[in-house]
Coordinates of C-alpha atoms in Angstrom, one line a residue:
M6 CA 45.8 54.9 -14.6
R7 CA 49.5 54.8 -15.1
T8 CA 49.3 53.3 -11.6
K9 CA 47.4 50.7 -12.5
N10 CA 49.3 50.0 -15.6
K11 CA 51.8 49.8 -13.4
Q12 CA 50.3 47.3 -11.0
N13 CA 49.6 44.9 -13.7
S14 CA 53.0 45.1 -15.5
D15 CA 54.2 44.2 -11.6
S16 CA 51.8 41.0 -11.9
I17 CA 52.2 39.6 -15.2
F18 CA 56.6 39.9 -14.0
K19 CA 56.1 38.2 -11.2
L20 CA 54.1 35.6 -12.9
C21 CA 56.7 35.2 -15.4
H22 CA 59.3 35.1 -12.9
R23 CA 57.6 31.7 -11.2
L24 CA 56.8 29.9 -14.0
F25 CA 61.2 30.5 -15.1
F26 CA 61.7 29.3 -11.9
Y27 CA 59.5 26.7 -12.0
S28 CA 60.5 25.6 -15.3
L29 CA 64.4 25.4 -13.9
T30 CA 63.8 23.5 -11.5
A31 CA 62.1 20.6 -13.5
V32 CA 65.4 20.8 -15.9
L33 CA 67.2 20.4 -12.7
L34 CA 65.5 17.4 -11.8
I35 CA 65.4 15.7 -14.7
G36 CA 69.1 16.6 -15.4
S37 CA 69.9 15.0 -11.7
S38 CA 68.4 12.5 -12.4
S39 CA 70.2 11.7 -16.0
C40 CA 73.5 10.7 -13.9
K41 CA 73.5 10.2 -10.3
I42 CA 71.5 6.1 -11.0
G43 CA 75.1 4.4 -10.9
K44 CA 75.2 3.7 -7.7
Y45 CA 71.7 1.8 -7.7
L46 CA 73.3 -0.2 -10.3
P47 CA 74.8 -3.8 -9.9
E48 CA 78.3 -4.4 -11.5
G49 CA 78.4 -5.8 -14.7
E50 CA 74.8 -5.3 -15.8
Y51 CA 73.8 -3.2 -18.4
L52 CA 70.5 -0.7 -18.0
L53 CA 67.2 -1.4 -20.3
K54 CA 67.4 2.7 -21.7
D55 CA 65.4 3.1 -24.6
A56 CA 64.1 0.7 -27.7
T57 CA 63.0 1.8 -31.1
V58 CA 61.0 -0.2 -33.6
K59 CA 60.8 0.2 -37.5
V60 CA 58.3 -1.0 -39.5
I61 CA 59.4 -1.5 -43.0
A62 CA 57.0 -2.2 -45.9
A63 CA 55.9 -1.2 -49.3
D64 CA 54.6 2.4 -49.8
S65 CA 51.1 1.0 -50.4
V66 CA 50.7 -0.8 -47.1
K67 CA 49.7 1.6 -44.3
T68 CA 51.6 1.0 -41.2
E69 CA 50.2 3.7 -38.2
A70 CA 48.6 1.0 -36.6
V71 CA 51.2 -2.0 -36.1
R72 CA 53.4 0.9 -35.2
T73 CA 51.2 1.8 -33.0
A74 CA 51.0 -1.8 -31.5
S75 CA 54.4 -2.2 -31.1
E76 CA 55.8 1.0 -29.6
A77 CA 52.3 0.2 -27.1
V78 CA 55.4 -2.8 -26.1
L79 CA 57.9 -1.6 -26.3
D80 CA 56.9 1.2 -23.5
T81 CA 56.8 -1.0 -20.0
R82 CA 59.5 -3.2 -21.5
V83 CA 62.4 -0.2 -21.3
S84 CA 63.3 1.8 -18.0
P85 CA 64.7 5.8 -18.4
R86 CA 67.1 6.9 -17.0
W87 CA 65.2 9.9 -15.3
R88 CA 62.4 7.1 -14.1
V89 CA 65.1 4.6 -12.4
W90 CA 66.3 7.9 -10.4
W91 CA 62.6 8.5 -9.4
H92 CA 62.2 5.1 -7.9
Y93 CA 65.0 5.2 -5.7
R94 CA 63.6 8.4 -4.0
D95 CA 62.8 7.8 -1.0
G96 CA 62.3 11.5 0.9
F97 CA 59.6 12.1 2.3
L98 CA 58.5 14.8 0.5
L99 CA 59.5 12.9 -2.5
R100 CA 58.7 9.1 -2.4
W101 CA 54.6 9.9 -3.6
L102 CA 55.9 11.3 -6.9
G103 CA 58.7 8.8 -7.3
Q104 CA 55.4 5.5 -6.2
R105 CA 54.3 7.0 -9.5
I106 CA 56.6 8.1 -12.2
G107 CA 59.5 5.8 -11.8
R108 CA 60.0 2.1 -12.6
E109 CA 61.7 -0.2 -11.2
P110 CA 65.2 -0.7 -13.5
I111 CA 64.9 -3.5 -16.0
F112 CA 68.6 -5.0 -17.4
Y113 CA 69.6 -6.4 -20.7
D114 CA 69.2 -9.8 -21.4
T115 CA 69.1 -11.5 -25.1
K116 CA 66.4 -13.8 -24.3
Q117 CA 64.2 -11.2 -23.5
A118 CA 65.0 -9.2 -26.2
E119 CA 64.2 -12.7 -28.2
L120 CA 60.6 -12.5 -26.4
T121 CA 59.9 -9.4 -27.1
E122 CA 60.5 -9.6 -30.5
E123 CA 58.0 -12.5 -30.6
V124 CA 55.9 -10.4 -29.1
L125 CA 55.7 -7.3 -31.8
V126 CA 55.4 -10.4 -34.5
N127 CA 52.0 -11.4 -32.5
R128 CA 50.9 -7.7 -32.2
A129 CA 51.6 -7.3 -36.4
V130 CA 49.4 -10.7 -36.9
N131 CA 47.0 -10.0 -34.6
L132 CA 45.9 -6.6 -37.2
G133 CA 46.3 -8.5 -40.3
H134 CA 50.4 -8.3 -40.7
F135 CA 50.9 -12.9 -41.6
Y136 CA 54.2 -13.7 -42.2
T137 CA 56.3 -10.7 -40.6
Q138 CA 59.8 -10.7 -39.8
T139 CA 62.0 -9.0 -37.4
N140 CA 64.9 -8.2 -36.3
F141 CA 67.0 -6.4 -33.2
S142 CA 70.3 -4.4 -33.0
T143 CA 71.9 -2.5 -30.1
D144 CA 73.6 0.7 -29.3
T145 CA 76.1 0.6 -25.9
L146 CA 76.6 3.6 -24.0
A147 CA 79.0 2.4 -22.3
N148 CA 79.5 5.6 -20.4
Q149 CA 76.4 5.3 -19.0
S150 CA 76.2 1.5 -18.4
A151 CA 72.9 1.3 -20.5
I152 CA 71.5 -0.8 -24.3
R153 CA 69.3 0.3 -26.7
V154 CA 67.3 -1.6 -28.8
N155 CA 66.8 -0.7 -32.4
Y156 CA 64.2 -3.5 -33.4
E157 CA 62.4 -3.6 -37.0
L158 CA 59.8 -5.5 -37.9
N159 CA 59.6 -6.0 -42.3
V160 CA 55.3 -6.8 -43.0
G161 CA 53.4 -7.3 -46.1
A162 CA 49.7 -6.2 -47.2
R163 CA 47.6 -6.3 -44.8
Y164 CA 45.3 -9.4 -44.8
R165 CA 41.5 -9.2 -45.7
L166 CA 38.5 -11.7 -44.6
D167 CA 37.4 -13.5 -47.6
T168 CA 35.0 -16.3 -46.8
L169 CA 33.3 -16.6 -43.1
I170 CA 31.7 -20.3 -42.0
Y171 CA 29.7 -21.2 -39.6
Y172 CA 30.1 -24.3 -38.7
F173 CA 27.5 -26.1 -36.2
P174 CA 26.7 -30.1 -36.0
D175 CA 23.8 -29.8 -33.7
S176 CA 21.0 -27.6 -35.4
L177 CA 19.1 -26.2 -33.1
L178 CA 22.0 -24.3 -32.2
A179 CA 23.0 -24.0 -36.1
R180 CA 19.4 -22.5 -36.6
Q181 CA 19.8 -20.3 -33.4
I182 CA 23.2 -18.8 -34.3
D183 CA 22.1 -18.2 -38.1
S184 CA 19.6 -15.9 -37.4
L185 CA 22.4 -14.1 -35.4
T186 CA 24.3 -13.6 -38.6
D187 CA 23.0 -10.5 -39.8
K188 CA 24.3 -8.2 -37.7
S189 CA 27.7 -9.7 -37.2
L190 CA 30.8 -7.3 -36.6
L191 CA 32.7 -9.3 -39.6
K192 CA 32.3 -8.4 -43.3
V193 CA 33.9 -9.8 -46.1
D194 CA 36.7 -7.2 -47.4
R195 CA 37.4 -6.1 -44.2
P196 CA 40.8 -5.8 -42.8
Y197 CA 41.4 -8.8 -40.7
S198 CA 42.0 -7.9 -37.0
L199 CA 42.0 -10.3 -33.9
N200 CA 39.7 -7.7 -31.6
D201 CA 36.8 -8.0 -34.4
L202 CA 37.0 -11.9 -33.8
L203 CA 36.7 -11.4 -29.8
A204 CA 34.1 -9.3 -30.4
E205 CA 31.9 -11.5 -32.3
R206 CA 32.6 -14.6 -30.6
E207 CA 31.6 -12.5 -26.9
R208 CA 28.0 -10.7 -29.6
I209 CA 27.6 -14.1 -30.2
A210 CA 27.3 -15.9 -26.5
E211 CA 25.7 -12.5 -25.3
A212 CA 23.0 -13.3 -28.1
L213 CA 22.6 -16.9 -27.2
R214 CA 22.6 -16.3 -23.4
K215 CA 19.5 -13.8 -23.6
R216 CA 17.9 -17.0 -25.1
G217 CA 18.2 -18.9 -22.1
L218 CA 21.6 -20.6 -22.5
Y219 CA 22.7 -19.6 -19.2
Y220 CA 26.2 -21.9 -18.9
F221 CA 27.2 -20.8 -22.9
N222 CA 30.1 -18.3 -22.4
A223 CA 32.7 -16.8 -25.6
N224 CA 35.9 -19.3 -24.8
Q225 CA 32.8 -22.4 -25.9
L226 CA 33.6 -20.7 -29.7
D227 CA 36.3 -21.2 -31.7
F228 CA 38.0 -19.4 -34.9
L229 CA 39.7 -21.3 -37.3
A230 CA 41.4 -18.9 -40.0
D231 CA 43.7 -20.6 -43.5
T232 CA 45.9 -17.5 -45.6
I233 CA 47.1 -20.0 -48.0
S234 CA 43.9 -20.8 -50.2
Q235 CA 43.8 -16.8 -51.0
K236 CA 46.2 -13.8 -51.5
N237 CA 46.0 -11.8 -48.7
G238 CA 43.0 -13.5 -47.8
V239 CA 41.7 -15.1 -44.7
R240 CA 38.8 -17.8 -45.1
L241 CA 37.4 -18.3 -41.4
L242 CA 35.3 -21.4 -40.1
L243 CA 33.6 -20.6 -36.5
K244 CA 33.0 -23.8 -34.7
L245 CA 31.9 -25.1 -31.1
K246 CA 35.2 -26.2 -29.1
D247 CA 35.1 -30.4 -28.9
D248 CA 34.8 -30.2 -24.8
V249 CA 31.9 -28.8 -24.9
A250 CA 29.3 -30.1 -22.3
P251 CA 25.7 -30.6 -23.8
Q252 CA 24.4 -27.9 -21.2
S253 CA 25.9 -25.4 -22.4
V254 CA 24.0 -25.7 -25.6
T255 CA 20.4 -26.6 -23.8
A256 CA 18.5 -23.7 -23.2
Q257 CA 17.6 -23.2 -18.8
R258 CA 14.0 -23.2 -17.2
I259 CA 13.5 -21.2 -14.1
A260 CA 12.4 -24.5 -11.5
N261 CA 12.7 -22.6 -8.4
V262 CA 12.9 -19.3 -7.1
S263 CA 14.4 -18.3 -3.7
V264 CA 14.6 -15.2 -1.6
T265 CA 16.1 -15.8 1.9
I266 CA 16.6 -12.7 3.5
G267 CA 19.2 -12.3 6.6
R268 CA 19.7 -15.4 7.5
S269 CA 22.5 -16.8 9.8
S270 CA 23.2 -19.7 11.5
N271 CA 22.2 -19.7 15.3
Q272 CA 18.4 -18.1 12.8
D273 CA 17.5 -21.5 11.3
E274 CA 14.9 -22.2 14.0
Q275 CA 13.0 -19.0 14.2
A276 CA 13.5 -18.5 9.9
T277 CA 9.4 -19.3 8.5
T278 CA 9.2 -19.8 4.9
T279 CA 6.2 -18.3 3.1
T280 CA 5.5 -19.2 -0.7
F281 CA 3.9 -16.5 -2.5
E282 CA 3.8 -15.9 -6.7
G283 CA 5.6 -19.0 -6.8
L284 CA 8.3 -17.7 -5.0
A285 CA 9.8 -19.4 -1.3
I286 CA 10.2 -15.9 0.9
T287 CA 12.5 -17.5 4.0
C288 CA 13.1 -15.0 6.6
Q289 CA 12.8 -13.7 10.7
D290 CA 11.0 -10.5 11.7
C291 CA 10.6 -9.7 7.4
P292 CA 10.6 -6.0 7.1
L293 CA 9.1 -6.4 3.6
R294 CA 5.9 -7.4 3.1
T295 CA 5.6 -10.5 0.3
E296 CA 3.9 -8.8 -1.8
I297 CA 6.5 -5.4 -2.2
L298 CA 9.4 -7.5 -2.7
A299 CA 7.8 -9.8 -4.9
Q300 CA 7.2 -6.4 -7.5
A301 CA 11.1 -5.9 -7.4
I302 CA 12.3 -10.3 -8.1
D303 CA 11.7 -10.4 -11.8
F304 CA 12.2 -14.9 -12.1
R305 CA 9.3 -16.3 -12.1
R306 CA 9.0 -20.3 -12.3
G307 CA 9.0 -21.5 -16.3
Q308 CA 10.6 -19.1 -17.8
L309 CA 13.5 -19.2 -19.9
Y310 CA 16.9 -17.7 -17.9
H311 CA 17.4 -14.4 -19.8
P312 CA 20.1 -11.9 -18.4
E313 CA 17.7 -9.5 -18.6
Q314 CA 16.1 -10.5 -15.4
H315 CA 18.9 -10.7 -13.2
E316 CA 20.1 -7.0 -13.8
R317 CA 16.4 -5.7 -13.5
T318 CA 16.0 -7.9 -10.1
T319 CA 19.5 -6.2 -8.5
E320 CA 18.5 -2.9 -10.0
R321 CA 14.6 -2.6 -8.6
L322 CA 16.4 -4.2 -4.9
A323 CA 18.5 -1.8 -4.9
S324 CA 16.1 0.8 -5.6
F325 CA 14.8 0.1 -2.8
N326 CA 17.7 1.5 0.0
T327 CA 16.5 -1.6 1.8
F328 CA 18.9 -4.1 1.9
R329 CA 22.9 -3.5 1.7
Y330 CA 23.6 -6.7 0.2
I331 CA 22.3 -8.3 -2.6
S332 CA 23.3 -11.4 -4.0
I333 CA 21.9 -14.0 -7.2
N334 CA 23.5 -17.0 -7.2
Y335 CA 21.9 -20.3 -9.7
A336 CA 22.2 -23.8 -8.9
A337 CA 21.5 -26.5 -11.8
N338 CA 19.0 -28.7 -10.6
P339 CA 18.4 -32.0 -10.1
T340 CA 15.7 -33.1 -12.3
A341 CA 16.9 -32.3 -15.5
D342 CA 20.0 -30.9 -17.4
S343 CA 17.8 -27.9 -18.5
L344 CA 16.1 -26.4 -15.1
L345 CA 17.7 -23.9 -13.0
D346 CA 17.2 -22.6 -9.1
V347 CA 17.4 -19.2 -8.5
N348 CA 18.4 -17.7 -5.1
I349 CA 18.3 -14.4 -3.5
L350 CA 20.2 -13.8 -0.8
L351 CA 19.7 -10.0 0.7
T352 CA 20.6 -8.1 4.2
P353 CA 18.9 -5.8 5.6
A354 CA 20.1 -2.4 6.0
L355 CA 19.8 0.0 9.2
R356 CA 16.5 1.3 8.7
R357 CA 17.0 4.6 10.5
S358 CA 19.9 6.6 10.1
A359 CA 20.5 10.5 11.2
S360 CA 23.5 13.0 9.9
G361 CA 24.7 16.3 10.2
E362 CA 26.7 19.1 8.5
V363 CA 27.9 22.0 11.2
G364 CA 30.2 24.3 9.0
A365 CA 30.6 29.0 8.9
A366 CA 30.4 30.7 6.2
Y367 CA 32.6 34.1 5.2
N368 CA 32.5 36.2 2.1
S369 CA 34.3 39.2 1.2
G370 CA 31.6 42.0 2.3
R371 CA 32.6 41.0 6.1
Y372 CA 29.7 38.8 6.8
F373 CA 30.1 35.5 8.6
G374 CA 28.2 33.5 10.2
P375 CA 27.4 29.5 11.5
E376 CA 25.2 26.8 9.0
L377 CA 23.9 23.8 10.5
S378 CA 22.1 21.2 8.6
V379 CA 20.2 18.0 9.4
Q380 CA 18.4 14.4 7.8
Y381 CA 16.5 12.3 9.0
Q382 CA 16.2 9.5 7.4
N383 CA 13.7 6.1 7.7
R384 CA 14.5 4.0 4.5
N385 CA 11.5 1.2 5.9
L386 CA 8.8 3.7 6.9
L387 CA 5.7 1.4 6.3
R388 CA 7.4 -2.0 5.3
G389 CA 7.1 -0.7 1.3
A390 CA 10.4 0.0 1.2
E391 CA 9.1 4.2 1.4
L392 CA 12.1 6.1 1.8
F393 CA 11.5 9.0 4.1
T394 CA 14.0 11.8 4.6
L395 CA 13.7 15.0 7.0
Q396 CA 16.2 17.7 6.2
G397 CA 16.4 21.1 8.4
D398 CA 18.8 23.9 8.0
V399 CA 19.6 26.8 9.6
V400 CA 21.8 29.4 8.2
Y401 CA 22.7 33.1 10.0
N402 CA 24.7 36.0 9.2
F403 CA 25.8 38.9 10.9
F404 CA 28.2 41.9 9.5
L405 CA 31.7 41.6 11.0
G406 CA 31.8 45.5 11.4
P407 CA 30.2 48.2 13.0
A408 CA 26.5 47.8 13.3
A409 CA 26.3 51.3 12.0
E410 CA 27.9 50.7 8.3
S411 CA 25.5 47.9 7.0
R412 CA 22.2 48.3 5.4
I413 CA 21.7 44.8 6.5
P414 CA 23.3 43.8 9.8
R415 CA 22.3 40.6 10.3
S416 CA 19.6 37.5 7.9
G417 CA 18.8 34.3 8.3
I418 CA 17.5 31.5 6.6
F419 CA 15.0 28.3 8.6
G420 CA 14.1 25.5 6.4
L421 CA 12.7 22.2 6.8
E422 CA 11.3 20.1 4.5
A423 CA 10.4 16.6 4.0
Q424 CA 10.1 13.9 1.6
L425 CA 8.7 10.6 0.9
Q426 CA 9.7 8.6 -2.3
I427 CA 7.5 5.2 -2.7
P428 CA 10.1 2.1 -4.9
R429 CA 6.0 1.7 -7.3
F430 CA 3.7 3.5 -9.7
F431 CA 0.0 4.5 -7.8
L432 CA -0.7 4.4 -12.0
P433 CA -3.9 2.6 -13.1
K434 CA -2.7 -0.1 -15.9
V435 CA 0.8 0.5 -14.6
N436 CA 2.3 -2.5 -16.5
R437 CA 0.7 -2.1 -19.9
I438 CA 1.6 1.9 -19.7
L439 CA 5.8 1.2 -19.1
P440 CA 6.2 -2.4 -19.0
G441 CA 9.5 -4.6 -18.3
L442 CA 11.1 -1.2 -15.9
R443 CA 14.2 -1.9 -14.1
E444 CA 13.4 1.0 -11.7
A445 CA 9.8 2.9 -10.7
S446 CA 8.5 4.9 -8.0
T447 CA 6.8 8.0 -7.1
F448 CA 8.1 10.5 -5.1
F449 CA 6.6 13.7 -2.4
S450 CA 8.3 16.7 -1.0
L451 CA 7.1 19.4 0.9
G452 CA 8.5 22.4 2.7
T453 CA 9.0 25.5 4.4
R454 CA 11.6 27.9 4.7
V455 CA 11.4 31.0 6.4
E456 CA 14.0 33.7 5.2
N457 CA 14.5 36.7 7.7
I458 CA 16.2 40.1 6.9
Q459 CA 16.9 43.3 9.2
L460 CA 17.5 46.1 8.2
R461 CA 18.9 49.1 9.7
L462 CA 15.9 52.1 8.4
D463 CA 18.9 55.2 9.0
K464 CA 20.9 53.6 5.9
F465 CA 17.7 53.8 3.6
R466 CA 16.7 57.8 4.8
Q467 CA 17.1 59.3 1.4
E468 CA 15.1 56.3 -0.2
I469 CA 12.2 56.9 3.0
E470 CA 12.1 61.0 2.2
Q471 CA 11.8 60.1 -1.5
N472 CA 9.1 57.9 -1.8
Q473 CA 7.3 59.8 1.8
F474 CA 6.9 56.6 3.7
A475 CA 5.7 57.7 6.4
T476 CA 5.6 55.1 9.3
L477 CA 9.2 54.9 8.5
A478 CA 10.1 58.0 8.6
E479 CA 8.4 58.4 12.1
L480 CA 10.2 54.9 13.3
L481 CA 13.5 57.1 12.3
T482 CA 13.0 60.3 14.3
Q483 CA 11.6 57.9 17.4
D484 CA 14.7 55.9 17.0
D485 CA 17.6 56.8 14.8
A486 CA 19.1 52.9 15.0
A487 CA 15.7 52.1 14.3
Q488 CA 15.3 48.4 12.7
E489 CA 13.1 46.7 11.1
A490 CA 12.1 43.0 9.8
V491 CA 11.6 41.6 6.6
N492 CA 10.3 38.0 7.2
L493 CA 10.2 35.7 4.3
W494 CA 7.4 32.6 4.0
Q495 CA 8.1 29.9 1.8
F496 CA 5.8 26.9 0.7
S497 CA 6.9 24.1 -1.6
L498 CA 5.2 21.0 -3.1
D499 CA 6.1 18.5 -5.5
Y500 CA 4.7 15.4 -6.6
G501 CA 6.5 13.5 -9.8
Y502 CA 7.2 10.3 -10.7
R503 CA 10.6 8.4 -11.7
W504 CA 11.4 5.5 -13.4
K505 CA 13.8 3.2 -16.0
R506 CA 13.3 1.1 -18.6
Q507 CA 16.8 1.0 -19.0
S508 CA 20.3 1.4 -16.7
A509 CA 21.7 4.4 -18.9
F510 CA 18.2 6.0 -19.1
T511 CA 17.1 7.6 -16.3
H512 CA 13.4 9.3 -17.0
R513 CA 11.6 12.3 -13.9
L514 CA 8.7 13.5 -14.2
I515 CA 7.2 16.0 -11.8
V516 CA 3.7 16.2 -12.6
A517 CA 2.6 19.3 -9.8
R518 CA 5.5 21.6 -8.6
I519 CA 4.0 24.6 -6.3
R520 CA 5.8 26.9 -4.8
F521 CA 4.2 30.1 -3.0
Q522 CA 5.7 32.6 -1.1
N523 CA 4.3 34.9 1.6
P524 CA 6.0 37.7 3.7
R525 CA 4.9 39.1 6.5
V526 CA 6.4 42.7 7.4
P527 CA 4.6 45.6 10.5
T528 CA 4.1 47.8 7.5
E529 CA 4.2 47.2 4.1
E530 CA 6.2 50.1 2.7
L531 CA 9.5 48.0 3.9
L532 CA 8.5 45.7 0.8
S533 CA 9.0 48.8 -1.6
L534 CA 11.9 49.9 0.9
S535 CA 13.1 46.3 0.3
R536 CA 13.9 47.3 -3.9
S537 CA 17.0 49.7 -3.1
L538 CA 18.5 46.6 -2.2
G539 CA 19.2 45.6 -5.5
F540 CA 16.8 42.5 -6.0
T541 CA 15.1 41.8 -8.9
Q542 CA 12.3 43.7 -10.0
G543 CA 9.1 42.4 -12.3
L544 CA 7.1 44.9 -15.1
S545 CA 5.2 46.4 -12.9
G546 CA 7.2 47.4 -9.8
L547 CA 6.9 43.8 -8.2
G548 CA 10.2 42.3 -6.5
R549 CA 11.6 38.9 -5.2
L550 CA 10.2 39.7 -1.6
D551 CA 6.6 40.4 -2.8
R552 CA 4.3 37.9 -2.6
M553 CA 3.8 35.3 -5.6
F554 CA 2.3 32.1 -6.9
L555 CA 4.1 29.6 -8.7
I556 CA 3.1 26.7 -11.0
G557 CA 4.4 24.1 -13.3
P558 CA 5.3 20.7 -14.7
N559 CA 8.7 19.5 -15.5
Y560 CA 10.0 17.1 -17.3
E561 CA 14.1 15.3 -16.9
W562 CA 16.2 12.9 -19.2
I563 CA 19.1 11.7 -18.3
Y564 CA 21.5 9.1 -20.2
D565 CA 24.7 7.9 -18.8
S566 CA 27.0 6.1 -20.5
R567 CA 29.0 4.9 -17.5
L568 CA 25.7 3.1 -16.3
A569 CA 24.8 1.3 -19.2
S570 CA 24.8 -2.6 -18.5
R571 CA 25.7 -4.2 -22.0
K572 CA 29.1 -6.5 -21.4
R573 CA 32.2 -4.9 -22.8
I574 CA 35.9 -7.1 -23.9
R575 CA 37.4 -3.8 -22.8
R576 CA 35.6 -0.7 -21.2
S577 CA 35.6 2.4 -23.5
A578 CA 37.7 5.4 -22.0
H579 CA 35.1 7.8 -23.6
Q580 CA 31.4 8.3 -21.4
F581 CA 28.8 10.7 -21.5
L582 CA 26.0 12.3 -19.5
I583 CA 23.6 13.9 -21.2
N584 CA 20.4 16.0 -18.7
A585 CA 17.5 17.2 -20.9
Q586 CA 15.3 19.1 -19.4
I587 CA 12.1 20.7 -20.2
G588 CA 9.7 23.2 -17.6
L589 CA 7.0 24.7 -18.4
G590 CA 6.1 27.5 -15.8
F591 CA 2.5 29.3 -14.9
N592 CA 3.7 32.0 -12.6
T593 CA 1.3 34.6 -10.7
V594 CA 3.0 37.2 -8.4
L595 CA 0.0 39.3 -7.0
P596 CA -0.6 41.2 -3.6
V597 CA -2.5 38.4 -1.8
G598 CA -3.2 37.8 2.1
E599 CA -2.7 40.8 5.2
N600 CA -0.9 44.3 4.2
Q601 CA -1.7 44.6 0.8
R602 CA -0.9 47.1 -1.6
E603 CA -2.4 49.0 -4.7
L604 CA -0.4 46.8 -6.8
A605 CA -1.0 45.9 -10.0
R606 CA -0.7 41.6 -10.6
E607 CA 1.9 39.7 -13.1
Q608 CA 1.4 36.8 -14.9
S609 CA 4.4 34.9 -17.0
N610 CA 3.9 31.5 -18.9
Y611 CA 7.1 30.5 -19.8
L612 CA 8.4 27.2 -21.3
R613 CA 12.4 26.5 -20.0
P614 CA 14.4 24.0 -21.8
L615 CA 17.9 23.1 -19.9
L616 CA 21.1 20.8 -21.8
D617 CA 24.0 19.6 -19.5
S618 CA 26.6 17.5 -21.8
R619 CA 29.4 16.2 -20.1
Y620 CA 32.5 14.0 -21.9
Y621 CA 34.5 11.7 -19.8
W622 CA 37.4 10.7 -20.9
Q623 CA 39.8 8.0 -18.5
F624 CA 43.7 8.8 -20.6
A625 CA 44.8 7.0 -17.3
R626 CA 44.1 3.9 -14.2
A627 CA 43.4 7.0 -12.1
F628 CA 42.9 9.7 -14.1
T629 CA 39.7 10.9 -15.5
L630 CA 39.4 14.6 -17.4
A631 CA 36.0 15.3 -17.3

């Protein structure tokens, strides 16, 4: 016990010693960086080393938001000495780090300081602090050839929304916008914020596009603010800009839909055009059947334009795994300013592919062996975008030490699985059951797996004698190094559906999941002996290597906010992934087939819930914490 405690103490001492060494190295690097940049700076220039901001306001005024916004502005306009030092690192080991934390020197300039004043005032006004006053002073650090700039912001109380007026002379447009005011992001008596105004413009523009106004965008809306009529109150007027074209406020209907597959300049004469359900499909050696392609395209002649038509068509075509390039373009129809032509360009992907992986594994039990995985894919098996996958796996392990020291001198796993994914439902009246699907697929999988476990009998001599295994005892008498193998055959079958109604939500239902396992052994005594390996046992003594039959459905619901299709002014830095599953199992473990044993059957029925929740925080452009 003393020896063990001493070893733990030595380990802790070594860890503390390393931490002290790394901390001292970091301090020395930063210290050296603060005094060795003079040779890089030009004569007569002063480095803008630092900048501070002081917000002056009455005690009743909250200034946290304006202070945070101001500090964010100043952080990008200064160059601390240690970051300048890293900027000039050109050594092989330090260049990579210097490119990421270094910063090019910024020198003090009075005009730039005055421009920074204007930016600070702008940030304060954007938060509702109108009529903000500012000034700045400088501290010269002659020994460092640097200057620190100190800004002062004198802000008043934050203005609040007093009145919101919508003014649109066009009666049709006015009625449409009036119907959207109930969900407005701007509320009376809330603090004024420019971000709220921008978000409200984007909300209205998106809602109008969903009503057919394809050419409308948020920049065509204008807010006018009046801060004079009310004390600390803002009157807002939302109007259409004067230079907006009439086409932008006109609902667009789909006139023509054309689909071109793999067309190039040298194929124009050979390509043929087929009309199907209002779609003009042009291609040479079309990879998909016409009716299959039409199912994926959500545009139809005479319908009002809707952004979700674009999204659903793109996601459905992408789910086919048949095209490597998908482009949907819109053009004004020359016959009327309220008609749109939709042009879809598709570039086929390689139909077949094969891949493989070769590796090796080693563990602390001194087992080593190669691993091989081979996969073949056909992305369009029957010209209906059926994805067929055939995958084979081989894992072989053998004991590196002397064979007499291991109970299992070698083992191997050989697996083969075939999967077929069909991008549509095999269900009657599916459109009534699940209307407006973005993706829908039916999948099948059939697999077989053989696990070979080689047992060295002399390592089980005690168990053989205690259980009176006569056959195994006779084998040991004939050959002291006798070995026997357990070949565990496993068969699996899955049948289910996968669908999406919204981009961020995925549903997966396995209607039938069947597993059958049957060990093949020269004598039943080997299955009883396998319990000495420590495998899980059932209530009546059955183990993992026994014959068993399992069946049960499974439902999976996935929410991934990173796939949300809703457009935002600024992508959120906080994302979520939630995977919820619920499974129902009916398991039967029983002696079946050849080599039966006199053991009782086991039956278990269970409900299995599973929840996997993940949070993603993108705290920098290139870094995400999960």
